[in-house]
Short mmCIF file of C-alpha atoms and ligand atoms in Angstrom, two decimals:
data_model
loop_
_atom_site.label_atom_id
_atom_site.label_comp_id
_atom_site.label_asym_id
_atom_site.label_seq_id
_atom_site.Cartn_x
_atom_site.Cartn_y
_atom_site.Cartn_z
CA MET A 1 0.22 0.08 -0.04
CA GLY A 2 3.28 2.35 0.02
CA PHE A 3 2.87 2.81 3.76
CA TRP A 4 6.61 2.31 4.34
CA GLY A 5 8.20 4.00 7.20
CA ILE A 6 5.31 6.45 7.89
CA GLU A 7 6.84 8.03 10.98
CA THR A 8 10.56 7.47 9.96
CA PRO A 9 12.39 10.65 8.81
CA GLU A 10 13.30 10.69 5.19
CA GLU A 11 17.22 10.64 5.47
CA TYR A 12 16.57 6.99 6.69
CA GLY A 13 14.32 5.97 3.92
CA GLY A 14 11.13 6.91 5.50
CA ALA A 15 7.98 8.82 4.81
CA ASN A 16 8.22 11.57 7.83
CA MET A 17 4.54 11.85 8.18
CA PRO A 18 3.65 14.09 10.88
CA PRO A 19 1.45 12.71 13.91
CA THR A 20 -2.08 13.63 12.48
CA THR A 21 -1.28 11.78 9.44
CA GLN A 22 0.10 9.03 11.12
CA ALA A 23 -3.19 8.93 13.35
CA ILE A 24 -5.47 8.79 10.24
CA ILE A 25 -3.55 6.01 8.31
CA LYS A 26 -3.55 4.00 11.82
CA LEU A 27 -7.10 4.57 12.40
CA GLU A 28 -8.11 3.55 8.98
CA LEU A 29 -5.85 0.30 9.09
CA SER A 30 -7.03 -0.77 12.39
CA LYS A 31 -10.41 -1.31 11.03
CA SER A 32 -9.16 -4.51 9.63
CA PHE A 33 -8.98 -7.44 11.47
CA VAL A 34 -5.65 -8.28 9.84
CA PRO A 35 -2.89 -7.19 12.26
CA PHE A 36 -1.25 -4.67 10.12
CA LYS A 37 2.63 -4.43 10.47
CA PHE A 38 4.15 -1.26 9.33
CA GLY A 39 7.24 -1.74 7.30
CA GLY A 40 10.17 0.57 7.95
CA TRP A 41 9.00 1.53 11.51
CA VAL A 42 11.41 1.57 14.29
CA HIS A 43 11.20 2.77 17.95
CA ASN A 44 11.53 6.60 17.69
CA ILE A 45 14.38 6.01 20.36
CA LEU A 46 16.81 5.27 17.63
CA PHE A 47 16.61 8.38 15.92
CA SER A 48 18.37 9.77 19.20
CA CYS A 49 21.42 7.37 18.43
CA ASN A 50 24.61 8.76 17.41
CA GLU A 51 26.01 8.28 13.83
CA ASP A 52 27.71 5.00 14.43
CA GLN A 53 24.93 3.58 16.17
CA LYS A 54 22.51 4.75 13.56
CA GLN A 55 24.67 2.73 10.94
CA ARG A 56 24.63 -0.43 13.08
CA TYR A 57 21.29 -0.42 14.56
CA LEU A 58 18.57 2.28 13.19
CA ILE A 59 19.47 1.72 9.41
CA PRO A 60 19.07 -2.07 9.43
CA ALA A 61 16.06 -1.86 11.57
CA VAL A 62 14.40 0.41 9.18
CA GLN A 63 15.45 -2.10 6.36
CA GLY A 64 13.75 -4.90 7.96
CA GLU A 65 17.35 -6.61 8.36
CA LYS A 66 17.11 -6.42 12.24
CA ALA A 67 14.06 -6.90 14.49
CA VAL A 68 14.05 -4.63 17.69
CA CYS A 69 12.24 -4.66 21.03
CA PHE A 70 11.89 -2.21 23.64
CA ALA A 71 12.65 -3.72 26.96
CA LEU A 72 11.64 -1.56 29.93
CA SER A 73 9.13 -3.65 32.12
CA GLU A 74 10.11 -6.03 35.11
CA ALA A 75 7.96 -8.19 36.93
CA SER A 76 8.66 -6.34 40.27
CA SER A 77 8.40 -3.00 38.67
CA ALA A 78 6.56 -1.99 35.36
CA SER A 79 3.88 0.90 36.53
CA ASP A 80 6.84 2.08 38.79
CA ALA A 81 9.59 1.38 36.21
CA THR A 82 11.96 3.97 37.54
CA ASN A 83 12.47 1.33 40.56
CA MET A 84 13.86 -1.24 38.03
CA GLN A 85 16.10 -4.13 39.44
CA THR A 86 18.17 -4.79 36.42
CA THR A 87 21.64 -3.35 36.82
CA ALA A 88 24.20 -2.01 34.53
CA LYS A 89 27.90 -2.25 36.03
CA LYS A 90 30.67 -0.76 34.61
CA ASP A 91 33.82 -3.12 33.73
CA GLY A 92 36.60 -1.40 32.10
CA ASN A 93 35.31 -0.38 28.70
CA ASP A 94 32.14 -2.43 28.90
CA TRP A 95 29.03 -2.69 31.01
CA ILE A 96 27.70 -5.94 32.71
CA ILE A 97 23.83 -6.30 32.41
CA ASN A 98 22.12 -8.58 34.88
CA GLY A 99 18.12 -8.86 35.49
CA GLU A 100 14.97 -9.95 33.71
CA LYS A 101 12.74 -8.15 31.59
CA ILE A 102 9.01 -9.08 31.28
CA TRP A 103 5.85 -8.35 28.77
CA ILE A 104 8.56 -7.30 25.96
CA THR A 105 6.25 -7.21 22.60
CA GLY A 106 8.21 -9.13 19.92
CA GLY A 107 11.20 -9.93 22.41
CA HIS A 108 11.25 -13.71 21.25
CA SER A 109 11.96 -12.72 17.51
CA ALA A 110 13.99 -9.57 18.20
CA ASP A 111 17.75 -9.18 17.07
CA PHE A 112 18.48 -6.64 19.38
CA ALA A 113 16.91 -4.99 22.43
CA ILE A 114 16.73 -1.31 23.74
CA VAL A 115 17.38 -2.18 27.33
CA PHE A 116 16.88 0.22 30.19
CA ALA A 117 19.16 -0.73 33.17
CA ALA A 118 19.76 0.92 36.59
CA ASN A 119 23.45 2.37 36.62
CA ASP A 120 22.94 3.69 39.92
CA LYS A 121 19.48 2.75 41.94
CA SER A 122 19.80 5.51 44.17
CA LYS A 123 19.64 8.21 41.51
CA GLY A 124 15.99 6.95 39.59
CA ALA A 125 15.36 8.59 36.44
CA LYS A 126 17.68 11.47 36.72
CA GLY A 127 20.95 9.98 36.63
CA GLY A 128 20.49 6.41 37.47
CA ILE A 129 18.95 4.75 34.53
CA THR A 130 20.92 4.03 31.17
CA ALA A 131 19.43 2.87 27.87
CA PHE A 132 21.61 0.35 26.00
CA LEU A 133 21.46 -1.36 22.48
CA VAL A 134 22.05 -4.92 23.32
CA ASP A 135 22.20 -7.53 20.39
CA ARG A 136 20.91 -11.15 20.95
CA GLU A 137 24.42 -12.35 20.48
CA MET A 138 25.91 -10.85 23.34
CA GLY A 139 23.98 -13.38 25.40
CA TRP A 140 20.55 -12.60 26.35
CA LYS A 141 18.03 -15.21 26.22
CA SER A 142 14.15 -14.87 25.71
CA GLU A 143 10.86 -16.99 26.54
CA LEU A 144 7.52 -16.41 24.96
CA ILE A 145 4.60 -15.52 27.34
CA ASP A 146 1.11 -17.11 26.42
CA THR A 147 -1.66 -14.29 26.81
CA MET A 148 -5.23 -13.87 25.57
CA VAL A 149 -3.77 -10.93 23.26
CA SER A 150 -3.22 -12.36 19.68
CA ASN A 151 -0.93 -9.68 18.27
CA HIS A 152 1.85 -8.60 20.68
CA GLU A 153 3.82 -11.80 21.19
CA PRO A 154 5.37 -10.50 24.58
CA ALA A 155 8.30 -12.19 26.10
CA THR A 156 10.56 -12.33 29.01
CA LEU A 157 14.12 -11.35 28.51
CA ILE A 158 16.97 -12.86 30.77
CA PHE A 159 20.25 -11.05 31.10
CA ASP A 160 22.82 -13.01 32.98
CA ASN A 161 26.20 -11.20 33.02
CA VAL A 162 25.64 -9.79 29.50
CA ARG A 163 28.46 -7.82 28.17
CA VAL A 164 27.67 -4.66 26.30
CA PRO A 165 30.39 -2.23 24.97
CA GLU A 166 30.28 1.57 26.09
CA GLU A 167 29.82 2.58 22.32
CA ASN A 168 26.16 0.83 22.82
CA VAL A 169 24.84 3.35 25.40
CA ILE A 170 22.35 5.67 24.11
CA GLY A 171 22.86 9.20 24.88
CA GLU A 172 24.38 10.08 28.21
CA VAL A 173 25.04 7.49 31.01
CA GLY A 174 22.12 7.66 33.69
CA TYR A 175 19.63 9.61 31.58
CA GLY A 176 18.33 6.93 29.37
CA PHE A 177 14.80 7.15 31.01
CA LYS A 178 13.61 9.93 28.87
CA TYR A 179 14.14 8.02 25.70
CA ALA A 180 11.58 5.42 27.23
CA MET A 181 8.94 8.19 27.96
CA GLN A 182 9.67 9.58 24.56
CA PHE A 183 8.29 6.28 22.96
CA ILE A 184 5.63 5.95 25.55
CA ASN A 185 4.12 9.47 25.40
CA HIS A 186 3.80 9.02 21.44
CA ASN A 187 2.12 5.81 21.83
CA ARG A 188 -0.12 7.27 24.44
CA GLY A 189 -0.85 10.42 22.43
CA TYR A 190 -1.96 9.14 18.89
CA VAL A 191 -0.86 5.48 18.31
CA ILE A 192 -3.46 3.62 20.81
CA PRO A 193 -5.93 6.20 20.86
CA ALA A 194 -5.95 5.67 16.75
CA TYR A 195 -6.11 1.90 17.03
CA SER A 196 -9.08 2.20 19.65
CA ILE A 197 -10.88 4.42 17.17
CA GLY A 198 -10.75 2.30 14.24
CA ALA A 199 -11.43 -0.91 15.97
CA ALA A 200 -14.65 0.94 17.57
CA GLU A 201 -15.84 2.13 14.19
CA ARG A 202 -15.34 -1.22 12.47
CA MET A 203 -17.50 -2.99 15.29
CA LEU A 204 -20.02 -0.43 15.73
CA SER A 205 -20.73 -0.57 11.70
CA MET A 206 -21.12 -4.41 12.27
CA ALA A 207 -23.52 -3.86 15.04
CA VAL A 208 -25.61 -1.59 13.03
CA GLU A 209 -25.77 -3.87 9.87
CA TYR A 210 -26.72 -6.77 12.43
CA ALA A 211 -29.65 -4.78 14.37
CA ASN A 212 -31.30 -3.93 10.89
CA THR A 213 -31.37 -7.39 9.96
CA ARG A 214 -31.73 -9.57 13.05
CA THR A 215 -35.19 -9.86 14.26
CA SER A 216 -36.79 -10.91 17.51
CA PHE A 217 -40.13 -10.95 18.51
CA GLY A 218 -41.22 -10.23 14.89
CA LYS A 219 -39.14 -7.03 14.65
CA PRO A 220 -35.51 -5.94 13.77
CA LEU A 221 -33.44 -5.19 16.83
CA ALA A 222 -32.93 -1.54 15.44
CA GLU A 223 -36.41 -0.80 16.48
CA ARG A 224 -35.93 -1.74 20.32
CA GLN A 225 -34.68 1.19 22.36
CA ALA A 226 -32.55 -0.84 24.32
CA ILE A 227 -30.55 -1.60 21.10
CA GLN A 228 -30.82 2.05 19.80
CA TRP A 229 -29.44 3.35 23.06
CA MET A 230 -26.25 1.21 22.90
CA ILE A 231 -25.44 2.08 19.15
CA ALA A 232 -26.19 5.85 19.90
CA ASN A 233 -23.87 5.78 23.22
CA SER A 234 -20.94 3.89 21.17
CA ALA A 235 -21.31 6.29 18.17
CA THR A 236 -21.03 9.36 20.55
CA ASP A 237 -18.26 7.73 22.48
CA ILE A 238 -16.36 7.20 19.15
CA GLU A 239 -16.80 11.00 18.23
CA ALA A 240 -15.60 12.22 21.31
CA ALA A 241 -12.40 9.94 21.12
CA LYS A 242 -11.69 11.43 17.87
CA GLY A 243 -11.43 14.87 19.45
CA PHE A 244 -8.73 13.53 22.13
CA LEU A 245 -6.79 11.97 19.04
CA PHE A 246 -6.57 14.76 16.84
CA ARG A 247 -5.76 17.26 19.46
CA SER A 248 -3.44 15.11 21.10
CA ALA A 249 -1.62 14.37 17.50
CA ALA A 250 -1.76 18.10 16.64
CA LEU A 251 -0.28 19.28 19.57
CA ALA A 252 2.55 16.60 19.06
CA GLU A 253 2.83 18.01 15.64
CA LYS A 254 3.26 21.48 16.90
CA GLU A 255 5.85 20.70 19.33
CA GLY A 256 7.79 18.26 17.04
CA SER A 257 8.20 16.02 20.01
CA TRP A 258 7.51 12.80 18.31
CA LYS A 259 11.20 12.88 17.10
CA THR A 260 12.78 14.80 19.87
CA GLY A 261 11.24 13.61 22.80
CA ASN A 262 10.90 17.23 24.42
CA ASP A 263 7.27 16.58 25.38
CA SER A 264 5.62 19.57 27.24
CA ASN A 265 3.47 18.93 30.33
CA GLN A 266 0.51 19.93 28.48
CA PHE A 267 1.20 17.12 25.73
CA ARG A 268 2.06 14.72 28.66
CA THR A 269 -1.40 15.60 30.29
CA LEU A 270 -3.30 15.69 26.98
CA SER A 271 -1.61 12.38 25.59
CA SER A 272 -2.39 10.68 28.81
CA MET A 273 -6.05 11.81 28.54
CA ALA A 274 -6.30 10.85 24.99
CA LYS A 275 -4.98 7.26 25.94
CA LEU A 276 -7.33 6.86 29.00
CA TYR A 277 -10.54 7.87 27.26
CA ASN A 278 -9.90 5.98 23.81
CA ALA A 279 -8.67 2.78 25.35
CA ASN A 280 -11.63 2.91 27.54
CA MET A 281 -14.06 3.93 25.19
CA VAL A 282 -13.03 0.89 22.75
CA ASN A 283 -13.61 -1.25 25.66
CA ARG A 284 -17.26 0.00 26.22
CA VAL A 285 -17.94 -0.05 22.28
CA VAL A 286 -16.81 -4.01 21.85
CA ASP A 287 -18.77 -4.91 24.97
CA ASP A 288 -21.90 -3.52 23.62
CA VAL A 289 -21.43 -4.63 20.22
CA MET A 290 -21.00 -8.27 21.65
CA GLN A 291 -24.14 -7.68 23.53
CA ILE A 292 -26.04 -6.58 20.31
CA PHE A 293 -24.71 -9.63 18.78
CA GLY A 294 -25.89 -12.07 21.47
CA GLY A 295 -24.38 -15.62 21.26
CA MET A 296 -22.75 -14.93 17.77
CA GLY A 297 -20.77 -12.09 19.23
CA VAL A 298 -18.84 -14.77 21.45
CA THR A 299 -18.14 -17.21 18.60
CA LYS A 300 -15.02 -17.46 16.47
CA GLU A 301 -16.97 -16.89 13.34
CA LEU A 302 -16.99 -13.31 13.97
CA PRO A 303 -13.99 -10.93 14.77
CA ILE A 304 -15.62 -9.48 17.86
CA GLU A 305 -14.35 -11.88 20.63
CA ARG A 306 -10.85 -11.43 19.21
CA TRP A 307 -11.24 -7.64 19.29
CA TYR A 308 -12.71 -8.30 22.84
CA ARG A 309 -9.62 -10.02 23.78
CA ASN A 310 -7.03 -7.81 22.03
CA VAL A 311 -8.27 -4.09 23.23
CA ARG A 312 -8.38 -5.14 26.89
CA VAL A 313 -4.78 -4.61 26.95
CA TYR A 314 -4.76 -1.06 25.72
CA ARG A 315 -6.15 -0.14 29.48
CA ILE A 316 -3.02 -1.76 30.73
CA PHE A 317 0.07 -1.24 28.70
CA GLU A 318 1.82 2.09 27.63
CA GLY A 319 0.48 3.40 31.25
CA SER A 320 -2.62 1.65 32.80
CA ASP A 321 -5.54 3.85 33.48
CA GLU A 322 -4.37 4.11 37.07
CA MET A 323 -1.05 5.87 35.91
CA LEU A 324 -2.54 7.81 33.62
CA ARG A 325 -5.11 9.30 35.98
CA ARG A 326 -1.94 9.92 38.42
CA THR A 327 -0.08 11.64 35.55
CA ILE A 328 -3.05 14.01 35.10
CA ALA A 329 -3.88 14.50 38.50
CA LYS A 330 -0.32 15.24 39.32
CA ASN A 331 0.04 17.73 36.61
CA LEU A 332 -2.76 19.75 37.54
CA LEU A 333 -2.18 19.40 41.43
CA ASN A 334 1.39 20.38 40.93
CA GLU A 335 0.17 23.36 38.97
CA LYS A 336 2.38 22.00 36.07
CA ILE A 337 -0.69 22.79 33.96
CA LYS A 338 -3.57 24.88 34.87
CA VAL A 339 -7.09 23.51 34.55
CA GLY A 340 -8.68 24.35 31.16
CA GLU A 341 -4.90 25.25 30.00
CA ILE A 342 -4.52 22.44 27.31
CA GLU A 343 -4.75 23.78 23.84
C1 FAD R 1 0.67 -7.78 25.71
C2 FAD R 1 1.63 -6.65 26.59
C3 FAD R 1 2.76 -6.10 25.82
C4 FAD R 1 3.54 -5.39 26.31
N1 FAD R 1 4.51 -4.53 25.97
C5 FAD R 1 5.51 -4.18 26.70
C6 FAD R 1 6.83 -3.53 26.01
O1 FAD R 1 7.06 -3.96 24.39
N2 FAD R 1 7.96 -3.28 26.62
C7 FAD R 1 7.92 -3.12 28.03
O2 FAD R 1 8.60 -2.62 28.63
N3 FAD R 1 6.59 -3.47 28.64
C8 FAD R 1 5.60 -3.88 27.78
N4 FAD R 1 4.32 -4.41 28.39
C9 FAD R 1 4.36 -4.14 29.85
C10 FAD R 1 3.29 -3.16 30.46
O3 FAD R 1 3.90 -1.73 30.06
C11 FAD R 1 2.97 -3.28 31.97
O4 FAD R 1 2.35 -4.63 32.03
C12 FAD R 1 2.05 -2.12 32.52
O5 FAD R 1 3.03 -1.09 32.63
C13 FAD R 1 1.42 -2.52 33.87
O6 FAD R 1 2.64 -3.21 34.54
P1 FAD R 1 2.36 -4.40 35.51
O7 FAD R 1 1.91 -5.27 34.61
O8 FAD R 1 3.55 -4.86 36.32
O9 FAD R 1 1.35 -4.04 36.48
P2 FAD R 1 1.53 -3.33 37.82
O10 FAD R 1 2.35 -2.16 37.97
O11 FAD R 1 1.95 -4.63 39.12
O12 FAD R 1 -0.18 -2.83 38.45
C14 FAD R 1 -1.19 -3.72 38.71
C15 FAD R 1 -2.37 -2.89 38.76
O13 FAD R 1 -2.41 -1.94 39.93
C16 FAD R 1 -2.33 -0.60 39.39
N5 FAD R 1 -1.43 0.07 40.10
C17 FAD R 1 -0.19 -0.02 40.15
N6 FAD R 1 0.40 1.03 41.11
C18 FAD R 1 -0.54 1.89 41.20
C19 FAD R 1 -0.81 2.93 42.15
N7 FAD R 1 0.40 3.63 42.54
N8 FAD R 1 -1.98 3.37 42.19
C20 FAD R 1 -3.28 2.88 41.73
N9 FAD R 1 -3.13 1.78 41.05
C21 FAD R 1 -1.65 0.97 40.91
C22 FAD R 1 -1.91 -0.71 37.86
O14 FAD R 1 -2.79 0.26 37.29
C23 FAD R 1 -2.69 -1.90 37.60
O15 FAD R 1 -4.03 -1.92 37.35
C24 FAD R 1 3.51 -5.03 27.84
C25 FAD R 1 2.39 -5.62 28.26
C26 FAD R 1 1.59 -6.37 27.71
C27 FAD R 1 0.47 -7.19 28.65
#
């Protein structure tokens, strides 16, 4: 379809599309039941690599020669990721990484991982966490995790004295956590929100068609107010979600933050709201659509049950509902933003 590297800068062979355009494409493609993989896509963290790292990791990843994964979460700390237990200790010109990452999307098939490890546990995000480029050949192992989600293939990554050369540190030692947030905020702002709307619109159109054709007690379901209200509420919910998506994408576009990571407090707050609202919206819609379809909704003949399973995780990863509310509330209560101030 020509959607190669839609968010990748042109100098690396991408289309360099701005967030609003990305959002439109993601929204439309997520109406399909087929899990669409964007060729030429890489985690935006790799744009912050130095020239040597770009040649060794960014370019091969964009060209599809190397698969990459994002390894932040751990069994004992994912919502509070800065409390990570994976350590990086300096040994001559190398770093030795020890620890275990969990839930890493694509981690079992990745050739290299962007790994976040504590170089100084006492310092947390400011001076204590470093981002590393770690090849599988350097010695990490992976195991697939079985979940109800069909399209992420999360894995556990095990690091047992994995030796990583100094030249594989991304940016400054101790200041790697900002790269994790650069990637996560972008997903919150206009990736998950777009996927949520596409899936919800597709499911709602299926429900409209079904309500018009399925009869009970001699009349189509469409004539029952109980069904009409579910359809009306879902359609209203979707339109409200579009407001969040496009405001958030427009703000990211204005700030240019999807490539630099210099997110404003406004964007952090708005992207958290967009992810919170839209992820919950699609879960409400899929539930109502399943209700309208009755028993057919839970069969494997229709895609509804699969969407039902897949969208549930939208409320958990990239910041759970609770973590997003925490961010929104903290930014307001600490007066990082004022009520009504978001563009
Ligand atoms: C399919 C899938 C793919 C994923 N892909 C990746 C990936 O590629 N890379 C990566 O690094 N991670 C990934 N994750 C991990 C994901 O980001 C975490 O699961 C998520 O951050 C939640 O962490 P947790 O599962 O440890 O839950 P916990 O942090 O243990 O939280 C459990 C529950 O308690 C709530 N909670 C926690 N703290 C508080 C609090 N202070 N106040 C109120 N409620 C609280 C949470 O909101 C949640 O509801 C993935 C997860 C899944 C399921």
